[in-house]
PDB file of N, CA and C in Angstrom:
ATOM      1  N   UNK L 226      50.804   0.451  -7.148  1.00 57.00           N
ATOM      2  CA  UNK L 226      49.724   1.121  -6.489  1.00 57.00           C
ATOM      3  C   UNK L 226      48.716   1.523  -7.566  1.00 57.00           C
ATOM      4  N   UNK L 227      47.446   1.317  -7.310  1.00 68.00           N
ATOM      5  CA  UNK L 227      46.462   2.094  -8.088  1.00 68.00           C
ATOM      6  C   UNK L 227      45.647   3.025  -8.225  1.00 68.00           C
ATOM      7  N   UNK L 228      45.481   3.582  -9.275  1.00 74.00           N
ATOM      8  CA  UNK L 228      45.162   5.233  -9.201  1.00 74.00           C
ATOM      9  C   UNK L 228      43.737   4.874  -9.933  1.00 74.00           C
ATOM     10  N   UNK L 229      42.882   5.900  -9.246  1.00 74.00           N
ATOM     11  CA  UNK L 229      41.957   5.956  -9.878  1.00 74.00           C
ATOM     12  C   UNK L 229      41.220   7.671 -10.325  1.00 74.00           C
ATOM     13  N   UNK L 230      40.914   7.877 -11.894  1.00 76.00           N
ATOM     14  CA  UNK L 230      40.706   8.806 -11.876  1.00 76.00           C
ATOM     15  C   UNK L 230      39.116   9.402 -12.276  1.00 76.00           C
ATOM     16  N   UNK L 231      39.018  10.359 -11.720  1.00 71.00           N
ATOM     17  CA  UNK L 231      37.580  10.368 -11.371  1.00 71.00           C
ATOM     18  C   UNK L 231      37.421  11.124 -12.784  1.00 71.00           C
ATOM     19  N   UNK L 232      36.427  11.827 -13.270  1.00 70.00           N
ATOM     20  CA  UNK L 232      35.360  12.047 -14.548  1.00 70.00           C
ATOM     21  C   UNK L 232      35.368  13.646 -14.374  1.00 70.00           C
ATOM     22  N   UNK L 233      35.752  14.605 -14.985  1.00 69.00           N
ATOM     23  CA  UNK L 233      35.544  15.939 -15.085  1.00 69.00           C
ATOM     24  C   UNK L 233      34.416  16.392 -14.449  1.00 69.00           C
ATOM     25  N   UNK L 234      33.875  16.707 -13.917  1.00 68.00           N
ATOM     26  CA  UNK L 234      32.516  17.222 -13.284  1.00 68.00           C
ATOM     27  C   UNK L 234      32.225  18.762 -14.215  1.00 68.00           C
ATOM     28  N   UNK L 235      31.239  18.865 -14.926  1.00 72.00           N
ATOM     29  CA  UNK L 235      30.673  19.760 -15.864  1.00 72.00           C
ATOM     30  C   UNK L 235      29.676  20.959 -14.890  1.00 72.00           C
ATOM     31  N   UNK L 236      28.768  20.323 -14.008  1.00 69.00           N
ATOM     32  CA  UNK L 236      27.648  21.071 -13.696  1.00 69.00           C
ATOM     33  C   UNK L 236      27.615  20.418 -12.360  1.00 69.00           C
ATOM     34  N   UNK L 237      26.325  20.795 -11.927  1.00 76.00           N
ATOM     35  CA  UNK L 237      25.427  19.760 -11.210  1.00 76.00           C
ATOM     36  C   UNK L 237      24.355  19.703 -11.616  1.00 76.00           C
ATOM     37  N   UNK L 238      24.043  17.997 -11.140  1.00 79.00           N
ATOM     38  CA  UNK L 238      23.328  16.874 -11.343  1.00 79.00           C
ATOM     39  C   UNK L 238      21.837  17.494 -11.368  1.00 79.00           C
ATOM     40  N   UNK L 239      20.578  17.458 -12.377  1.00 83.00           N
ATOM     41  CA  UNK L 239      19.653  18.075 -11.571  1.00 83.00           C
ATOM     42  C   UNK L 239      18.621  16.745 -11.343  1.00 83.00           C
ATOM     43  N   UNK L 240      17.553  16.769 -10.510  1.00 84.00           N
ATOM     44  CA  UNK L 240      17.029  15.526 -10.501  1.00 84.00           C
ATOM     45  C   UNK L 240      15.681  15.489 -11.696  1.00 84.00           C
ATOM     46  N   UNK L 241      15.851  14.129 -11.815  1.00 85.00           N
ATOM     47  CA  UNK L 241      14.554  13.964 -13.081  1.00 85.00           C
ATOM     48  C   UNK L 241      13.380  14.234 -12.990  1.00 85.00           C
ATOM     49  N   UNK L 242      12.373  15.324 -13.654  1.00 87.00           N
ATOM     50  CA  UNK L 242      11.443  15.281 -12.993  1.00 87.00           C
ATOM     51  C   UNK L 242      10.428  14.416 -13.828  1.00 87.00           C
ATOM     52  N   UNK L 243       8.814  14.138 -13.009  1.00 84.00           N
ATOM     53  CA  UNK L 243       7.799  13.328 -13.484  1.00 84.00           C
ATOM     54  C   UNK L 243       6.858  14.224 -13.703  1.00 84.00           C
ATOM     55  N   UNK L 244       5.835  13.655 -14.688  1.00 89.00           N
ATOM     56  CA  UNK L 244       5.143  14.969 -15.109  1.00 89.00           C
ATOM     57  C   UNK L 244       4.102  14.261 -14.206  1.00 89.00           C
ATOM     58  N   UNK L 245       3.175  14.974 -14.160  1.00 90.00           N
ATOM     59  CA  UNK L 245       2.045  14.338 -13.017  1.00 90.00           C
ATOM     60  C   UNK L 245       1.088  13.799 -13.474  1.00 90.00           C
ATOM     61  N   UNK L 246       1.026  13.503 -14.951  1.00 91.00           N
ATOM     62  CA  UNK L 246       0.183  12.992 -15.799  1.00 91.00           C
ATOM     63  C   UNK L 246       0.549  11.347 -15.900  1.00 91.00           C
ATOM     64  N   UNK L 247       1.960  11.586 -15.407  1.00 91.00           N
ATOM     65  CA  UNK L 247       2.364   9.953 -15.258  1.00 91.00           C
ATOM     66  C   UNK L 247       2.266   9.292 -13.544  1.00 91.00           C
ATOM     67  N   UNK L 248       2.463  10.581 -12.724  1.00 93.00           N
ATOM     68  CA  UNK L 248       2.555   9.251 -11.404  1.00 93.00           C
ATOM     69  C   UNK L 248       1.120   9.872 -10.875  1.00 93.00           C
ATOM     70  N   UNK L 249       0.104  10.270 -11.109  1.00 95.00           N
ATOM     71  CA  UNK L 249      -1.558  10.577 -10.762  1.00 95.00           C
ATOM     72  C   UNK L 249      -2.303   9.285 -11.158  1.00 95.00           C
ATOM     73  N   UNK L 250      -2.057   8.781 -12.174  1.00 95.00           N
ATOM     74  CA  UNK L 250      -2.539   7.612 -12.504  1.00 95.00           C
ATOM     75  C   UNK L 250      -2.732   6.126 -11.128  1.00 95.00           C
ATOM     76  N   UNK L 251      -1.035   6.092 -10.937  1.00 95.00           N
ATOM     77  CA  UNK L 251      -0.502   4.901 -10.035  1.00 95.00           C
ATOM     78  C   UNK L 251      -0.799   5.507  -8.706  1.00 95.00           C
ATOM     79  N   UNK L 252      -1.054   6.443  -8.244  1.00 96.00           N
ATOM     80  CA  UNK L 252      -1.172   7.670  -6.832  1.00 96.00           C
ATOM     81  C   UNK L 252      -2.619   7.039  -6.424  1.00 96.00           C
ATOM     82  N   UNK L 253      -3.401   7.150  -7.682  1.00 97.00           N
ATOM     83  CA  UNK L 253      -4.769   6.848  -7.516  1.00 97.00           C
ATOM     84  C   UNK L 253      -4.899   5.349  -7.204  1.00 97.00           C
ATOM     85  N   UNK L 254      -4.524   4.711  -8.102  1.00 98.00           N
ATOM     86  CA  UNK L 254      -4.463   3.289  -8.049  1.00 98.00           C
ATOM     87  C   UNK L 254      -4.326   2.766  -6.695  1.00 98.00           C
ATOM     88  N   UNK L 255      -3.173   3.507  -5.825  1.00 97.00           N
ATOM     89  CA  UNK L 255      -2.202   2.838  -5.035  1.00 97.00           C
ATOM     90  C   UNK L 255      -3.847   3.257  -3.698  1.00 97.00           C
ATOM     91  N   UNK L 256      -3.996   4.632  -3.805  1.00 97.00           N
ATOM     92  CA  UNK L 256      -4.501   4.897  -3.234  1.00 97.00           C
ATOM     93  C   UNK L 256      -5.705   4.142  -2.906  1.00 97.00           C
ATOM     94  N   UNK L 257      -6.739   3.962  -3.742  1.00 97.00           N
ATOM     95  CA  UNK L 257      -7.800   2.819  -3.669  1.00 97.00           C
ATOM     96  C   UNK L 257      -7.692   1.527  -3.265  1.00 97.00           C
ATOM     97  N   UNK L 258      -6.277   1.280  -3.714  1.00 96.00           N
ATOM     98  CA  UNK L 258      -6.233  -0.202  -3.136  1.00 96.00           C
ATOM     99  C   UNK L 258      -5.866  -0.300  -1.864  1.00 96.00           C
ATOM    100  N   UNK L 259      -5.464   0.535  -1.194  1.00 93.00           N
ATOM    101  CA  UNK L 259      -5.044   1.135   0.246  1.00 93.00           C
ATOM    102  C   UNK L 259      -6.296   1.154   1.038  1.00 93.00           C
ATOM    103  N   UNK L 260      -7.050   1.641   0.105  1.00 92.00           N
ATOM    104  CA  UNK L 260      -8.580   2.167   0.744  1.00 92.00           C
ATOM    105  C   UNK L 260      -9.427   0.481   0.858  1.00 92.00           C
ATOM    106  N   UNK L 261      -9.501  -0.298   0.267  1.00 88.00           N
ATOM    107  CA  UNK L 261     -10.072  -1.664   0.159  1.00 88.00           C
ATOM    108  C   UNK L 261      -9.486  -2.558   1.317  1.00 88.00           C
ATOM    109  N   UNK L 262      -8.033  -2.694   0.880  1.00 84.00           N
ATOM    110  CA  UNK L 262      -7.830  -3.080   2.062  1.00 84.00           C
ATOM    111  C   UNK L 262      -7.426  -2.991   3.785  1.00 84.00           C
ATOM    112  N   UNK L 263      -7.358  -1.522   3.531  1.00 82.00           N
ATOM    113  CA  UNK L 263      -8.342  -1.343   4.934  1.00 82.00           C
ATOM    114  C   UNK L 263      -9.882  -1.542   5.599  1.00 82.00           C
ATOM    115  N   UNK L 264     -10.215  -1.381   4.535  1.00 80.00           N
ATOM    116  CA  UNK L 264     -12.063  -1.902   4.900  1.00 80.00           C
ATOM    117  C   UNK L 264     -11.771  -3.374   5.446  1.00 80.00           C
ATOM    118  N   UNK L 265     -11.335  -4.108   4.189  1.00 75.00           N
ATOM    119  CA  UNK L 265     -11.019  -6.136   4.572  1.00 75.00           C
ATOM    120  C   UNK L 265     -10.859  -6.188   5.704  1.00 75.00           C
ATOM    121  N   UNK L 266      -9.064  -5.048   6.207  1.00 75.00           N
ATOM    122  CA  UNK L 266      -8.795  -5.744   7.272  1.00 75.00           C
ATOM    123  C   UNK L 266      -9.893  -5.512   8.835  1.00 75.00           C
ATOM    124  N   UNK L 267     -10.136  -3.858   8.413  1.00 73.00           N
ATOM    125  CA  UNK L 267     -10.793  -3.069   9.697  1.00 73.00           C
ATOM    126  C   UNK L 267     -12.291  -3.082   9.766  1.00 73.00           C
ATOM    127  N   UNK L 268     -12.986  -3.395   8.230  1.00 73.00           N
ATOM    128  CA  UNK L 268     -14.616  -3.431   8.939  1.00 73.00           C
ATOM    129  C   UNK L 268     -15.494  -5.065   8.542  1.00 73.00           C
ATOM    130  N   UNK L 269     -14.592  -5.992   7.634  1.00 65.00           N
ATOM    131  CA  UNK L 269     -15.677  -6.658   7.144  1.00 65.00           C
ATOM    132  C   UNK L 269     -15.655  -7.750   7.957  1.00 65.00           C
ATOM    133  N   UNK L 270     -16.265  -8.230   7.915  1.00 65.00           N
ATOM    134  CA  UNK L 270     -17.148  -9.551   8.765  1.00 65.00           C
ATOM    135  C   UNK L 270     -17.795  -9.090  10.254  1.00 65.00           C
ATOM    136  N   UNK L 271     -17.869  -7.864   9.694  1.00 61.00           N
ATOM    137  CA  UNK L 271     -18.167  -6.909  11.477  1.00 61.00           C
ATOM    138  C   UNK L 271     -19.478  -6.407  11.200  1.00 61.00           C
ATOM    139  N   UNK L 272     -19.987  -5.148  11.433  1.00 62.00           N
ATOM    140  CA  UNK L 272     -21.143  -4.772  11.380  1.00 62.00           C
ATOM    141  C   UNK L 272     -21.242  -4.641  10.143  1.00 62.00           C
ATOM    142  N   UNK L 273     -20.636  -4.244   9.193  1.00 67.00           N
ATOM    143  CA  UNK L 273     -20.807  -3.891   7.810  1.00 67.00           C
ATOM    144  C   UNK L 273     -20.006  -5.558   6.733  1.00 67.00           C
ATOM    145  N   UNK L 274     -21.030  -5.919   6.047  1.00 69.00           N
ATOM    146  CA  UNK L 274     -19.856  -7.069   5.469  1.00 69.00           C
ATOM    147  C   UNK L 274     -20.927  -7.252   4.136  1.00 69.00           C
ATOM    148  N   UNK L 275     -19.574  -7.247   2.803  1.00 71.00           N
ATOM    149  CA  UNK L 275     -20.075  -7.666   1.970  1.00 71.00           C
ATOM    150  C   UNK L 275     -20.208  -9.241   1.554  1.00 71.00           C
ATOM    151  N   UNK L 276     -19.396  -9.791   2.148  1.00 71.00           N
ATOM    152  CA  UNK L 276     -19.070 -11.192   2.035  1.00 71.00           C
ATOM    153  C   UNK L 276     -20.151 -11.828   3.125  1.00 71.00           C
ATOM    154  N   UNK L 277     -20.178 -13.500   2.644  1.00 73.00           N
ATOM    155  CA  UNK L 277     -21.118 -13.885   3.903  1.00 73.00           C
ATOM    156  C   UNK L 277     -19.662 -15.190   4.215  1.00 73.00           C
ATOM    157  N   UNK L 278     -19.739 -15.692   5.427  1.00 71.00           N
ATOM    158  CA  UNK L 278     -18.767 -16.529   6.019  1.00 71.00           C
ATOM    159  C   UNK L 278     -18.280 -15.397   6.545  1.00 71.00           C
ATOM    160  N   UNK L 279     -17.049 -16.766   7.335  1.00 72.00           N
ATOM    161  CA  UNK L 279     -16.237 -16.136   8.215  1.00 72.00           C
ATOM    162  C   UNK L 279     -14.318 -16.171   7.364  1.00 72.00           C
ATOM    163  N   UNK L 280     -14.631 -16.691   6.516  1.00 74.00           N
ATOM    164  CA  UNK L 280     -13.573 -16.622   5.737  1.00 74.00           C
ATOM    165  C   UNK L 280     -12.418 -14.915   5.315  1.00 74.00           C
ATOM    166  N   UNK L 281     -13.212 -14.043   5.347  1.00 73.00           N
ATOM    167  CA  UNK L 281     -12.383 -13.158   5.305  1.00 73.00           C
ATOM    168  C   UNK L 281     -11.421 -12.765   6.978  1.00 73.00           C
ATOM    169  N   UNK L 282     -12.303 -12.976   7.386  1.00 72.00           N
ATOM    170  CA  UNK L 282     -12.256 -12.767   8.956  1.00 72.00           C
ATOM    171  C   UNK L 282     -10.933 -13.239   9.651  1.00 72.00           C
ATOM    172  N   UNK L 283     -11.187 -14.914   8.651  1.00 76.00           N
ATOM    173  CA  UNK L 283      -9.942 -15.665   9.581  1.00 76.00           C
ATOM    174  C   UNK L 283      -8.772 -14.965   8.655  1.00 76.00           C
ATOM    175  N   UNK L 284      -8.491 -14.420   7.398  1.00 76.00           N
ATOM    176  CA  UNK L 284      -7.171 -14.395   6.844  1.00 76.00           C
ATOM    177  C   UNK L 284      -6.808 -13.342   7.272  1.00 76.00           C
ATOM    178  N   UNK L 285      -7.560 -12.038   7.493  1.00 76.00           N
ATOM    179  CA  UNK L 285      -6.648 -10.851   7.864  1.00 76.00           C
ATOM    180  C   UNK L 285      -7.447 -11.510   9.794  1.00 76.00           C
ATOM    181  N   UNK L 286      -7.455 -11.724  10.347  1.00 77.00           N
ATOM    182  CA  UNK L 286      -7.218 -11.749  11.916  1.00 77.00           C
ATOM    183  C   UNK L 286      -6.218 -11.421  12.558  1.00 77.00           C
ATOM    184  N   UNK L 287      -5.113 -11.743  12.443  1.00 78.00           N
ATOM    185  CA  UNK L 287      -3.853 -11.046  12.891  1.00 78.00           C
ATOM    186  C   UNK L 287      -3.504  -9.532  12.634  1.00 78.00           C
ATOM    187  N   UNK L 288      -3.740  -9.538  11.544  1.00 77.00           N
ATOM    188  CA  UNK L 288      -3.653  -8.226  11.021  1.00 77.00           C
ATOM    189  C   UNK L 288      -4.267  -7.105  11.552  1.00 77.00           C
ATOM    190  N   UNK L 289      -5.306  -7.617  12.171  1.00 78.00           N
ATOM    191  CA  UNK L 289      -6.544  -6.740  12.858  1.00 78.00           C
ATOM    192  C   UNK L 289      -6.026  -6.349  14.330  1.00 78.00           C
ATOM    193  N   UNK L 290      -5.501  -6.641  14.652  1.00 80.00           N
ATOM    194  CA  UNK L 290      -5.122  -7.196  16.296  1.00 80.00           C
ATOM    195  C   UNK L 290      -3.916  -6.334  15.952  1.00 80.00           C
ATOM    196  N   UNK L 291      -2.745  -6.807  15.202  1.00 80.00           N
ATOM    197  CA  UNK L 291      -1.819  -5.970  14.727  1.00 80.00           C
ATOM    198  C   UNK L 291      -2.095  -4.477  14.956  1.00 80.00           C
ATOM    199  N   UNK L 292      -3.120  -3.899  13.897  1.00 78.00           N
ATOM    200  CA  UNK L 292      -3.193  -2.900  13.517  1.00 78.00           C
ATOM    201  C   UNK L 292      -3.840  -1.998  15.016  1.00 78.00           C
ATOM    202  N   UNK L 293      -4.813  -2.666  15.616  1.00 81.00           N
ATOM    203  CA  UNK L 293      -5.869  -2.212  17.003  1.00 81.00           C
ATOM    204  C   UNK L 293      -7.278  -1.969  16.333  1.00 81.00           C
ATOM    205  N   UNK L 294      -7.395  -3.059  15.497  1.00 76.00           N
ATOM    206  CA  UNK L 294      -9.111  -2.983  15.446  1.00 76.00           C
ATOM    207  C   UNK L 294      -9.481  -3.953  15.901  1.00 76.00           C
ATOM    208  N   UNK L 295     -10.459  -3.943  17.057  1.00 75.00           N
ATOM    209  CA  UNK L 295     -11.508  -5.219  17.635  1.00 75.00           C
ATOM    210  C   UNK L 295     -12.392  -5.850  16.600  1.00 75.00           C
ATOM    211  N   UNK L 296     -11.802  -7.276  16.741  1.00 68.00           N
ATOM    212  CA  UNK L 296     -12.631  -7.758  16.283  1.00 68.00           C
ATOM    213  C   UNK L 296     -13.658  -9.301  16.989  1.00 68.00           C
ATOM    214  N   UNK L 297     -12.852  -9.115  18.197  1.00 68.00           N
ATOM    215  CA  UNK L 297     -14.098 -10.298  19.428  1.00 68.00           C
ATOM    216  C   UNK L 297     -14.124  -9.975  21.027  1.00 68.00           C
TER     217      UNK L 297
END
């Protein structure tokens, strides 16, 4: 039969913390790019568009419909 033996337990565990100088950076990042592509999917080739064609239009299309923004 086998025994298994577990590890002295000293304390408890505390969790690691992040200083905010490190995840404010990627927060922001994440955030903006969040912000872009919501515009792609929800306003462009619509009343507001930086692009000319219909090319953005057709790749997020599903996505649009997905989400509940009209787009025809």
């Amino acid at each position: 039969m086998a025994q298994s033996v577990a590890p002295p337990t000293t304390g408890s565990a505390a969790p690691a913390t992040l200083p905010i100088r490190t995840v404010l950076p990627w927060a922001v990042f994440g955030g903006v790019l969040m912000l872009v592509l919501l515009y792609f999917v929800g306003a462009e080739q619509g009343a507001t568009a930086l692009l000319s064609g219909t090319g953005v239009h057709e790749w997020v299309h599903d996505g649009r419909h997905l989400l509940g923004f009209p787009c025809h």
